[in-house]
Amino acid sequence: MAETDRRTIIAGIGAGLVAAAANGACAAPRDRKIGYAVVGLGGYAELIMSKFAECDNARLTALVSGTPAKLERFGTQYKIPASHRYSYANFDSIRDNPDVDVVYVILPNSMHAEYTVRAARAGKHVMCEKPMAVSTAECQTMIDACRAAGRKLMIGYRSRFEPHNRLAIEMARNGFVGPTRIITSEHGFNAQPNQWRLDRALAGGGSLMDIGIYSLNAVRYLTGEEPVEVSAMESTDRSDPRFGTVEDRISFLMRFPSGIESTCVSSYSSNHNAYRVIGTKGWIGLEPATGYDGHKMFVHRDGRTEQQSVPAGKKQHAGQLDHFAECIINDTQPLVPGEEGLADLRVIEAIYRSAREGRRVQVGA
Ligand code: NAD
């Protein structure tokens, strides 16, 4: 393909993304921002709270924590009055707070289901962190609770709002490097000892539930397809005190209905953050792919590899918070609803089963 064609296609996709972001922001009325209560004031919640300052339609209005000192500290920092600070014990009284539209659950994984259901019963919309829960059964309970309450449910898949990932999705699905044949996706970090992530009762599993889910979710959004079959292999040194109850590494292959295959890495003992979409005419690669910032995209086509500049858009965290606010204002379906979280858990259960039984497993079988 000629150089002008190549640039025109990418510019066209990029312009579309920028326009989509702008349309989303304009669609919402300006009279009142949607109010969020953040539940669980740990590391990620601290980052999220700092991102409301970048939002057009979302604001932080309440805090929920079991630690009074954190309520005091963050309450003071973000000017949240004492009447809008809750403990886990009086959390349900949040139903009487008209300043809270959304409850954002940022707790250890095994607590997501309980707090999502309690929030829905309190009449609030729910944003819940990934992984949505620790089983497909819990995911279904959360979806049912929100539906019964007539409230929306979205999962915190922030990469769907990140400009490099959005461009990669458009390019992959539009065949920019030809029809996709293989996707490689690897995510991992060296886990620190003594934390809830290494306790199966709280985490529901090891690296796959926490970081490997990015490998899986990326392949699902890059293809727009659901895997039909998986094959997995786990490698865990049980003499390492970190891995008494959860897995370290788990590698998995997935096969998709169109014939696409993926090969994925999940690790708690090595650093990875990359994916590559390989088509019949070249490849699209991101590294880092799904971190908080610093994303880089490379495209190989026509015999050469180039770094691809990506049109700037709203950053992923603010994009995610504003998107859900706009869904509430406009009564539309979130890009990543509870069903997305359930779809990942369905594959995760198949991956664990494949590794355990040492055989290929049909997803959902
Ligand atoms: P963290 O350990 O920093 O915070 C967890 C919070 O939960 C703490 O405030 C802790 O006090 C509270 N908590 C309540 N009950 C607890 C219990 N029984 N045991 C331990 N902690 C308890 O964890 P984090 O990194 O903030 O992760 C929280 C959630 O956010 C997880 O589901 C994680 O997967 C998700 N997360 C998502 C991203 C992302 O980029 N989307 C990044 C980090 C974490």
PDB file of C-alpha atoms in Angstrom, residues 41-326:
ATOM      1  CA  LEU A  41      -9.545   3.215  49.936  1.00  0.00           C
ATOM      2  CA  GLY A  42      -6.465   1.222  48.907  1.00  0.00           C
ATOM      3  CA  GLY A  43      -3.783   1.809  46.289  1.00  0.00           C
ATOM      4  CA  TYR A  44      -5.913   1.814  43.164  1.00  0.00           C
ATOM      5  CA  ALA A  45      -8.714   3.791  44.782  1.00  0.00           C
ATOM      6  CA  GLU A  46      -6.191   6.481  45.640  1.00  0.00           C
ATOM      7  CA  LEU A  47      -5.259   6.771  41.958  1.00  0.00           C
ATOM      8  CA  ILE A  48      -8.903   6.791  40.857  1.00  0.00           C
ATOM      9  CA  MET A  49      -9.840   9.530  43.331  1.00  0.00           C
ATOM     10  CA  SER A  50      -7.170  11.787  41.849  1.00  0.00           C
ATOM     11  CA  LYS A  51      -8.675  11.369  38.352  1.00  0.00           C
ATOM     12  CA  PHE A  52     -12.056  12.997  39.005  1.00  0.00           C
ATOM     13  CA  ALA A  53     -10.288  16.338  38.555  1.00  0.00           C
ATOM     14  CA  GLU A  54      -9.940  15.466  34.828  1.00  0.00           C
ATOM     15  CA  CYS A  55     -13.606  14.510  34.394  1.00  0.00           C
ATOM     16  CA  ASP A  56     -16.331  16.481  32.616  1.00  0.00           C
ATOM     17  CA  ASN A  57     -19.337  14.597  33.970  1.00  0.00           C
ATOM     18  CA  ALA A  58     -18.179  12.682  37.056  1.00  0.00           C
ATOM     19  CA  ARG A  59     -17.285  13.854  40.573  1.00  0.00           C
ATOM     20  CA  LEU A  60     -16.293  12.198  43.835  1.00  0.00           C
ATOM     21  CA  THR A  61     -19.075  12.645  46.420  1.00  0.00           C
ATOM     22  CA  ALA A  62     -18.637   9.916  49.070  1.00  0.00           C
ATOM     23  CA  LEU A  63     -16.100   7.539  50.615  1.00  0.00           C
ATOM     24  CA  VAL A  64     -16.483   4.071  52.157  1.00  0.00           C
ATOM     25  CA  SER A  65     -13.775   2.458  54.287  1.00  0.00           C
ATOM     26  CA  GLY A  66     -13.254   0.346  57.373  1.00  0.00           C
ATOM     27  CA  THR A  67     -10.413   2.613  58.476  1.00  0.00           C
ATOM     28  CA  PRO A  68     -11.504   5.920  60.104  1.00  0.00           C
ATOM     29  CA  ALA A  69      -8.064   7.465  59.548  1.00  0.00           C
ATOM     30  CA  LYS A  70      -8.383   6.955  55.768  1.00  0.00           C
ATOM     31  CA  LEU A  71     -11.867   8.471  55.765  1.00  0.00           C
ATOM     32  CA  GLU A  72     -10.452  11.471  57.588  1.00  0.00           C
ATOM     33  CA  ARG A  73      -7.396  11.803  55.359  1.00  0.00           C
ATOM     34  CA  PHE A  74      -9.120  11.425  51.983  1.00  0.00           C
ATOM     35  CA  GLY A  75     -12.257  13.173  53.204  1.00  0.00           C
ATOM     36  CA  THR A  76     -10.181  16.225  54.031  1.00  0.00           C
ATOM     37  CA  GLN A  77      -8.153  15.996  50.803  1.00  0.00           C
ATOM     38  CA  TYR A  78     -11.224  15.772  48.553  1.00  0.00           C
ATOM     39  CA  LYS A  79     -13.578  17.922  50.672  1.00  0.00           C
ATOM     40  CA  ILE A  80     -16.029  15.090  51.361  1.00  0.00           C
ATOM     41  CA  PRO A  81     -18.179  16.065  54.376  1.00  0.00           C
ATOM     42  CA  ALA A  82     -18.504  13.727  57.372  1.00  0.00           C
ATOM     43  CA  SER A  83     -22.130  12.995  56.358  1.00  0.00           C
ATOM     44  CA  HIS A  84     -20.786  11.432  53.123  1.00  0.00           C
ATOM     45  CA  ARG A  85     -18.176   9.180  54.762  1.00  0.00           C
ATOM     46  CA  TYR A  86     -19.305   5.595  55.441  1.00  0.00           C
ATOM     47  CA  SER A  87     -17.976   2.502  57.175  1.00  0.00           C
ATOM     48  CA  TYR A  88     -18.684  -1.000  55.840  1.00  0.00           C
ATOM     49  CA  ALA A  89     -21.222  -1.385  58.681  1.00  0.00           C
ATOM     50  CA  ASN A  90     -23.375   1.630  57.752  1.00  0.00           C
ATOM     51  CA  PHE A  91     -22.678   1.420  53.996  1.00  0.00           C
ATOM     52  CA  ASP A  92     -26.287   0.466  53.172  1.00  0.00           C
ATOM     53  CA  SER A  93     -27.541   3.851  54.419  1.00  0.00           C
ATOM     54  CA  ILE A  94     -25.912   5.301  51.301  1.00  0.00           C
ATOM     55  CA  ARG A  95     -29.353   4.728  49.764  1.00  0.00           C
ATOM     56  CA  ASP A  96     -30.477   7.940  51.489  1.00  0.00           C
ATOM     57  CA  ASN A  97     -27.700  10.038  49.941  1.00  0.00           C
ATOM     58  CA  PRO A  98     -28.942  11.777  46.763  1.00  0.00           C
ATOM     59  CA  ASP A  99     -25.410  12.971  45.957  1.00  0.00           C
ATOM     60  CA  VAL A 100     -24.339   9.383  45.223  1.00  0.00           C
ATOM     61  CA  ASP A 101     -25.389   7.984  41.835  1.00  0.00           C
ATOM     62  CA  VAL A 102     -22.648   5.376  41.438  1.00  0.00           C
ATOM     63  CA  VAL A 103     -20.863   3.088  43.880  1.00  0.00           C
ATOM     64  CA  TYR A 104     -17.364   2.231  42.602  1.00  0.00           C
ATOM     65  CA  VAL A 105     -16.179  -1.047  44.193  1.00  0.00           C
ATOM     66  CA  ILE A 106     -12.352  -1.149  44.530  1.00  0.00           C
ATOM     67  CA  LEU A 107     -12.048  -3.916  47.131  1.00  0.00           C
ATOM     68  CA  PRO A 108     -10.234  -7.286  47.090  1.00  0.00           C
ATOM     69  CA  ASN A 109     -11.802  -9.511  44.422  1.00  0.00           C
ATOM     70  CA  SER A 110     -13.817 -11.805  46.696  1.00  0.00           C
ATOM     71  CA  MET A 111     -15.659  -8.747  48.105  1.00  0.00           C
ATOM     72  CA  HIS A 112     -16.821  -7.398  44.728  1.00  0.00           C
ATOM     73  CA  ALA A 113     -20.022  -9.431  44.574  1.00  0.00           C
ATOM     74  CA  GLU A 114     -21.238  -8.535  48.069  1.00  0.00           C
ATOM     75  CA  TYR A 115     -20.684  -4.798  47.661  1.00  0.00           C
ATOM     76  CA  THR A 116     -22.120  -4.716  44.144  1.00  0.00           C
ATOM     77  CA  VAL A 117     -25.302  -6.421  45.312  1.00  0.00           C
ATOM     78  CA  ARG A 118     -25.591  -4.177  48.380  1.00  0.00           C
ATOM     79  CA  ALA A 119     -25.049  -1.074  46.235  1.00  0.00           C
ATOM     80  CA  ALA A 120     -27.698  -2.147  43.709  1.00  0.00           C
ATOM     81  CA  ARG A 121     -30.145  -2.843  46.542  1.00  0.00           C
ATOM     82  CA  ALA A 122     -29.423   0.656  47.818  1.00  0.00           C
ATOM     83  CA  GLY A 123     -30.586   1.922  44.423  1.00  0.00           C
ATOM     84  CA  LYS A 124     -27.144   2.885  43.094  1.00  0.00           C
ATOM     85  CA  HIS A 125     -25.495   2.199  39.739  1.00  0.00           C
ATOM     86  CA  VAL A 126     -22.299   0.162  40.115  1.00  0.00           C
ATOM     87  CA  MET A 127     -18.797   0.406  38.675  1.00  0.00           C
ATOM     88  CA  CYS A 128     -16.814  -2.655  39.784  1.00  0.00           C
ATOM     89  CA  GLU A 129     -13.112  -3.325  39.398  1.00  0.00           C
ATOM     90  CA  LYS A 130     -11.676  -6.261  37.465  1.00  0.00           C
ATOM     91  CA  PRO A 131     -11.820  -9.186  37.901  1.00  0.00           C
ATOM     92  CA  MET A 132     -15.580  -8.711  38.242  1.00  0.00           C
ATOM     93  CA  ALA A 133     -15.752 -11.483  40.865  1.00  0.00           C
ATOM     94  CA  VAL A 134     -14.165 -14.815  41.709  1.00  0.00           C
ATOM     95  CA  SER A 135     -16.631 -17.049  39.810  1.00  0.00           C
ATOM     96  CA  THR A 136     -19.144 -16.930  36.966  1.00  0.00           C
ATOM     97  CA  ALA A 137     -21.892 -17.688  39.498  1.00  0.00           C
ATOM     98  CA  GLU A 138     -21.028 -14.520  41.442  1.00  0.00           C
ATOM     99  CA  CYS A 139     -20.904 -12.492  38.203  1.00  0.00           C
ATOM    100  CA  GLN A 140     -24.401 -13.667  37.310  1.00  0.00           C
ATOM    101  CA  THR A 141     -25.683 -12.758  40.786  1.00  0.00           C
ATOM    102  CA  MET A 142     -24.268  -9.233  40.356  1.00  0.00           C
ATOM    103  CA  ILE A 143     -25.829  -8.824  36.905  1.00  0.00           C
ATOM    104  CA  ASP A 144     -29.178 -10.078  38.209  1.00  0.00           C
ATOM    105  CA  ALA A 145     -29.080  -7.761  41.250  1.00  0.00           C
ATOM    106  CA  CYS A 146     -28.402  -4.677  39.117  1.00  0.00           C
ATOM    107  CA  ARG A 147     -31.053  -5.660  36.606  1.00  0.00           C
ATOM    108  CA  ALA A 148     -33.635  -6.258  39.367  1.00  0.00           C
ATOM    109  CA  ALA A 149     -32.841  -2.840  40.819  1.00  0.00           C
ATOM    110  CA  GLY A 150     -33.022  -1.183  37.389  1.00  0.00           C
ATOM    111  CA  ARG A 151     -29.431   0.020  37.778  1.00  0.00           C
ATOM    112  CA  LYS A 152     -26.435  -0.082  35.412  1.00  0.00           C
ATOM    113  CA  LEU A 153     -23.315  -2.161  35.985  1.00  0.00           C
ATOM    114  CA  MET A 154     -19.911  -1.504  34.415  1.00  0.00           C
ATOM    115  CA  ILE A 155     -16.545  -3.225  34.934  1.00  0.00           C
ATOM    116  CA  GLY A 156     -13.339  -1.204  35.304  1.00  0.00           C
ATOM    117  CA  TYR A 157     -11.719  -2.270  32.029  1.00  0.00           C
ATOM    118  CA  ARG A 158      -9.899   1.046  31.640  1.00  0.00           C
ATOM    119  CA  SER A 159      -7.872  -0.030  28.553  1.00  0.00           C
ATOM    120  CA  ARG A 160     -11.036   0.213  26.465  1.00  0.00           C
ATOM    121  CA  PHE A 161     -10.817   3.995  26.981  1.00  0.00           C
ATOM    122  CA  GLU A 162      -7.090   4.291  26.266  1.00  0.00           C
ATOM    123  CA  PRO A 163      -6.328   5.879  22.849  1.00  0.00           C
ATOM    124  CA  HIS A 164      -3.561   3.416  21.719  1.00  0.00           C
ATOM    125  CA  ASN A 165      -5.741   0.430  22.574  1.00  0.00           C
ATOM    126  CA  ARG A 166      -8.749   1.988  20.868  1.00  0.00           C
ATOM    127  CA  LEU A 167      -6.718   2.589  17.721  1.00  0.00           C
ATOM    128  CA  ALA A 168      -5.326  -0.970  17.847  1.00  0.00           C
ATOM    129  CA  ILE A 169      -8.873  -2.342  18.060  1.00  0.00           C
ATOM    130  CA  GLU A 170      -9.954  -0.312  15.026  1.00  0.00           C
ATOM    131  CA  MET A 171      -6.876  -1.285  13.011  1.00  0.00           C
ATOM    132  CA  ALA A 172      -7.055  -4.976  13.936  1.00  0.00           C
ATOM    133  CA  ARG A 173     -10.762  -5.300  13.274  1.00  0.00           C
ATOM    134  CA  ASN A 174     -10.482  -3.363   9.986  1.00  0.00           C
ATOM    135  CA  GLY A 175      -7.687  -5.610   8.712  1.00  0.00           C
ATOM    136  CA  PHE A 176      -4.982  -2.926   8.566  1.00  0.00           C
ATOM    137  CA  VAL A 177      -2.342  -5.694   8.559  1.00  0.00           C
ATOM    138  CA  GLY A 178      -4.616  -8.174   6.821  1.00  0.00           C
ATOM    139  CA  PRO A 179      -6.978 -10.586   8.557  1.00  0.00           C
ATOM    140  CA  THR A 180      -5.704 -11.434  12.049  1.00  0.00           C
ATOM    141  CA  ARG A 181      -4.135 -14.880  12.341  1.00  0.00           C
ATOM    142  CA  ILE A 182      -2.358 -14.891  15.712  1.00  0.00           C
ATOM    143  CA  ILE A 183      -2.349 -12.641  18.765  1.00  0.00           C
ATOM    144  CA  THR A 184       0.343 -12.864  21.416  1.00  0.00           C
ATOM    145  CA  SER A 185      -0.442 -11.155  24.707  1.00  0.00           C
ATOM    146  CA  GLU A 186       1.709 -11.166  27.824  1.00  0.00           C
ATOM    147  CA  HIS A 187       1.170  -9.579  31.204  1.00  0.00           C
ATOM    148  CA  GLY A 188       2.997 -10.071  34.455  1.00  0.00           C
ATOM    149  CA  PHE A 189       4.859  -8.492  37.349  1.00  0.00           C
ATOM    150  CA  ASN A 190       6.929  -9.656  40.274  1.00  0.00           C
ATOM    151  CA  ALA A 191       4.404  -9.894  43.125  1.00  0.00           C
ATOM    152  CA  GLN A 192       5.405  -8.522  46.519  1.00  0.00           C
ATOM    153  CA  PRO A 193       4.872 -10.962  49.412  1.00  0.00           C
ATOM    154  CA  ASN A 194       2.296 -10.599  52.197  1.00  0.00           C
ATOM    155  CA  GLN A 195      -0.693  -9.117  50.411  1.00  0.00           C
ATOM    156  CA  TRP A 196      -4.309 -10.162  49.804  1.00  0.00           C
ATOM    157  CA  ARG A 197      -3.511 -10.909  46.127  1.00  0.00           C
ATOM    158  CA  LEU A 198      -1.606 -13.994  47.302  1.00  0.00           C
ATOM    159  CA  ASP A 199      -4.487 -15.271  49.452  1.00  0.00           C
ATOM    160  CA  ARG A 200      -6.880 -17.371  47.398  1.00  0.00           C
ATOM    161  CA  ALA A 201      -9.775 -16.641  49.770  1.00  0.00           C
ATOM    162  CA  LEU A 202      -9.570 -12.926  48.903  1.00  0.00           C
ATOM    163  CA  ALA A 203      -8.148 -13.016  45.371  1.00  0.00           C
ATOM    164  CA  GLY A 204      -9.958 -16.039  43.936  1.00  0.00           C
ATOM    165  CA  GLY A 205      -6.757 -17.129  42.169  1.00  0.00           C
ATOM    166  CA  GLY A 206      -3.262 -15.918  41.380  1.00  0.00           C
ATOM    167  CA  SER A 207      -1.694 -14.000  38.506  1.00  0.00           C
ATOM    168  CA  LEU A 208      -4.485 -14.887  36.079  1.00  0.00           C
ATOM    169  CA  MET A 209      -7.187 -13.167  38.166  1.00  0.00           C
ATOM    170  CA  ASP A 210      -5.064 -10.077  38.658  1.00  0.00           C
ATOM    171  CA  ILE A 211      -2.782  -9.390  35.685  1.00  0.00           C
ATOM    172  CA  GLY A 212      -3.240 -12.293  33.256  1.00  0.00           C
ATOM    173  CA  ILE A 213      -6.814 -11.102  32.820  1.00  0.00           C
ATOM    174  CA  TYR A 214      -5.321  -8.238  30.747  1.00  0.00           C
ATOM    175  CA  SER A 215      -3.837 -10.786  28.319  1.00  0.00           C
ATOM    176  CA  LEU A 216      -7.231 -12.446  27.987  1.00  0.00           C
ATOM    177  CA  ASN A 217      -9.331  -9.284  27.843  1.00  0.00           C
ATOM    178  CA  ALA A 218      -7.050  -7.699  25.224  1.00  0.00           C
ATOM    179  CA  VAL A 219      -7.379 -10.667  22.895  1.00  0.00           C
ATOM    180  CA  ARG A 220     -11.159 -10.588  23.321  1.00  0.00           C
ATOM    181  CA  TYR A 221     -11.366  -6.862  22.484  1.00  0.00           C
ATOM    182  CA  LEU A 222      -8.852  -7.033  19.630  1.00  0.00           C
ATOM    183  CA  THR A 223     -10.789  -9.832  17.939  1.00  0.00           C
ATOM    184  CA  GLY A 224     -14.335  -8.943  19.005  1.00  0.00           C
ATOM    185  CA  GLU A 225     -14.821 -12.692  19.314  1.00  0.00           C
ATOM    186  CA  GLU A 226     -15.325 -15.161  22.162  1.00  0.00           C
ATOM    187  CA  PRO A 227     -12.848 -18.048  22.426  1.00  0.00           C
ATOM    188  CA  VAL A 228     -14.318 -21.497  21.922  1.00  0.00           C
ATOM    189  CA  GLU A 229     -11.433 -23.595  23.233  1.00  0.00           C
ATOM    190  CA  VAL A 230      -8.497 -23.133  25.619  1.00  0.00           C
ATOM    191  CA  SER A 231      -5.393 -25.057  26.579  1.00  0.00           C
ATOM    192  CA  ALA A 232      -3.368 -24.002  29.617  1.00  0.00           C
ATOM    193  CA  MET A 233      -0.235 -24.891  31.548  1.00  0.00           C
ATOM    194  CA  GLU A 234       0.602 -23.682  35.067  1.00  0.00           C
ATOM    195  CA  SER A 235       4.084 -23.334  36.559  1.00  0.00           C
ATOM    196  CA  THR A 236       4.205 -22.563  40.274  1.00  0.00           C
ATOM    197  CA  ASP A 237       7.054 -23.125  42.685  1.00  0.00           C
ATOM    198  CA  ARG A 238       5.145 -24.117  45.804  1.00  0.00           C
ATOM    199  CA  SER A 239       8.263 -23.708  47.941  1.00  0.00           C
ATOM    200  CA  ASP A 240       8.105 -19.938  47.220  1.00  0.00           C
ATOM    201  CA  PRO A 241       6.238 -18.528  50.254  1.00  0.00           C
ATOM    202  CA  ARG A 242       4.245 -16.206  47.970  1.00  0.00           C
ATOM    203  CA  PHE A 243       2.571 -19.097  46.227  1.00  0.00           C
ATOM    204  CA  GLY A 244       1.096 -21.165  49.043  1.00  0.00           C
ATOM    205  CA  THR A 245      -2.484 -20.844  47.765  1.00  0.00           C
ATOM    206  CA  VAL A 246      -2.340 -19.121  44.350  1.00  0.00           C
ATOM    207  CA  GLU A 247      -0.627 -19.784  41.019  1.00  0.00           C
ATOM    208  CA  ASP A 248       2.448 -17.938  39.754  1.00  0.00           C
ATOM    209  CA  ARG A 249       2.652 -18.429  35.980  1.00  0.00           C
ATOM    210  CA  ILE A 250      -0.071 -19.735  33.724  1.00  0.00           C
ATOM    211  CA  SER A 251       0.261 -19.758  29.942  1.00  0.00           C
ATOM    212  CA  PHE A 252      -2.771 -20.354  27.763  1.00  0.00           C
ATOM    213  CA  LEU A 253      -3.715 -20.821  24.124  1.00  0.00           C
ATOM    214  CA  MET A 254      -7.137 -19.811  22.847  1.00  0.00           C
ATOM    215  CA  ARG A 255      -8.884 -20.652  19.601  1.00  0.00           C
ATOM    216  CA  PHE A 256     -11.573 -18.337  18.166  1.00  0.00           C
ATOM    217  CA  PRO A 257     -14.507 -19.084  15.826  1.00  0.00           C
ATOM    218  CA  SER A 258     -12.928 -17.278  12.839  1.00  0.00           C
ATOM    219  CA  GLY A 259      -9.778 -19.375  13.169  1.00  0.00           C
ATOM    220  CA  ILE A 260      -7.702 -16.770  15.053  1.00  0.00           C
ATOM    221  CA  GLU A 261      -5.398 -18.274  17.662  1.00  0.00           C
ATOM    222  CA  SER A 262      -3.845 -16.534  20.624  1.00  0.00           C
ATOM    223  CA  THR A 263      -0.960 -17.386  22.876  1.00  0.00           C
ATOM    224  CA  CYS A 264      -1.004 -15.660  26.256  1.00  0.00           C
ATOM    225  CA  VAL A 265       1.219 -15.288  29.305  1.00  0.00           C
ATOM    226  CA  SER A 266       0.230 -14.492  32.891  1.00  0.00           C
ATOM    227  CA  SER A 267       2.930 -14.189  35.545  1.00  0.00           C
ATOM    228  CA  TYR A 268       3.535 -13.169  39.149  1.00  0.00           C
ATOM    229  CA  SER A 269       7.317 -13.665  38.856  1.00  0.00           C
ATOM    230  CA  SER A 270       8.355 -11.806  35.687  1.00  0.00           C
ATOM    231  CA  ASN A 271       7.577  -8.453  34.082  1.00  0.00           C
ATOM    232  CA  HIS A 272       5.556  -8.306  30.846  1.00  0.00           C
ATOM    233  CA  ASN A 273       3.148  -5.817  29.332  1.00  0.00           C
ATOM    234  CA  ALA A 274       2.739  -6.259  25.584  1.00  0.00           C
ATOM    235  CA  TYR A 275       0.580  -7.627  22.832  1.00  0.00           C
ATOM    236  CA  ARG A 276       1.001  -8.131  19.126  1.00  0.00           C
ATOM    237  CA  VAL A 277      -1.730  -8.660  16.540  1.00  0.00           C
ATOM    238  CA  ILE A 278      -0.253 -10.576  13.620  1.00  0.00           C
ATOM    239  CA  GLY A 279      -2.133 -10.506  10.336  1.00  0.00           C
ATOM    240  CA  THR A 280      -1.398 -11.896   6.910  1.00  0.00           C
ATOM    241  CA  LYS A 281       0.384  -8.651   5.872  1.00  0.00           C
ATOM    242  CA  GLY A 282       2.191  -7.541   9.030  1.00  0.00           C
ATOM    243  CA  TRP A 283       1.602  -6.827  12.684  1.00  0.00           C
ATOM    244  CA  ILE A 284       0.418  -4.191  15.174  1.00  0.00           C
ATOM    245  CA  GLY A 285       2.250  -4.204  18.514  1.00  0.00           C
ATOM    246  CA  LEU A 286       1.768  -2.299  21.752  1.00  0.00           C
ATOM    247  CA  GLU A 287       4.430  -2.172  24.484  1.00  0.00           C
ATOM    248  CA  PRO A 288       3.656  -1.122  27.109  1.00  0.00           C
ATOM    249  CA  ALA A 289       0.161  -2.133  26.113  1.00  0.00           C
ATOM    250  CA  THR A 290      -2.128  -1.793  29.109  1.00  0.00           C
ATOM    251  CA  GLY A 291      -0.237   0.167  31.781  1.00  0.00           C
ATOM    252  CA  TYR A 292      -1.387   3.455  33.252  1.00  0.00           C
ATOM    253  CA  ASP A 293       0.674   5.482  30.766  1.00  0.00           C
ATOM    254  CA  GLY A 294       3.645   5.425  28.396  1.00  0.00           C
ATOM    255  CA  HIS A 295       1.897   3.280  25.760  1.00  0.00           C
ATOM    256  CA  LYS A 296       3.768   2.785  22.501  1.00  0.00           C
ATOM    257  CA  MET A 297       2.442   1.396  19.239  1.00  0.00           C
ATOM    258  CA  PHE A 298       4.517  -0.142  16.457  1.00  0.00           C
ATOM    259  CA  VAL A 299       3.218  -1.227  13.080  1.00  0.00           C
ATOM    260  CA  HIS A 300       5.026  -3.573  10.716  1.00  0.00           C
ATOM    261  CA  ARG A 301       3.791  -3.543   7.146  1.00  0.00           C
ATOM    262  CA  ASP A 302       5.216  -3.449   3.655  1.00  0.00           C
ATOM    263  CA  GLY A 303       8.518  -4.765   4.953  1.00  0.00           C
ATOM    264  CA  ARG A 304       9.217  -2.099   7.554  1.00  0.00           C
ATOM    265  CA  THR A 305       8.436  -1.335  11.175  1.00  0.00           C
ATOM    266  CA  GLU A 306       7.446   2.155  12.337  1.00  0.00           C
ATOM    267  CA  GLN A 307       6.378   3.636  15.618  1.00  0.00           C
ATOM    268  CA  GLN A 308       2.830   4.860  15.193  1.00  0.00           C
ATOM    269  CA  SER A 309       1.787   8.193  16.651  1.00  0.00           C
ATOM    270  CA  VAL A 310      -1.659   8.093  18.187  1.00  0.00           C
ATOM    271  CA  PRO A 311      -4.087  11.026  18.327  1.00  0.00           C
ATOM    272  CA  ALA A 312      -4.319  12.309  21.892  1.00  0.00           C
ATOM    273  CA  GLY A 313      -7.690  11.849  23.514  1.00  0.00           C
ATOM    274  CA  LYS A 314      -9.113  11.901  27.000  1.00  0.00           C
ATOM    275  CA  LYS A 315      -6.944   9.758  29.281  1.00  0.00           C
ATOM    276  CA  GLN A 316      -8.192   6.286  30.165  1.00  0.00           C
ATOM    277  CA  HIS A 317      -9.206   6.786  33.802  1.00  0.00           C
ATOM    278  CA  ALA A 318     -11.169   9.978  33.217  1.00  0.00           C
ATOM    279  CA  GLY A 319     -12.547   8.445  30.021  1.00  0.00           C
ATOM    280  CA  GLN A 320     -13.851   5.461  31.957  1.00  0.00           C
ATOM    281  CA  LEU A 321     -15.419   7.562  34.745  1.00  0.00           C
ATOM    282  CA  ASP A 322     -17.014   9.999  32.289  1.00  0.00           C
ATOM    283  CA  HIS A 323     -18.274   7.223  30.014  1.00  0.00           C
ATOM    284  CA  PHE A 324     -20.283   5.596  32.799  1.00  0.00           C
ATOM    285  CA  ALA A 325     -21.593   9.007  33.898  1.00  0.00           C
ATOM    286  CA  GLU A 326     -22.728   9.686  30.319  1.00  0.00           C
TER     287      GLU A 326
END
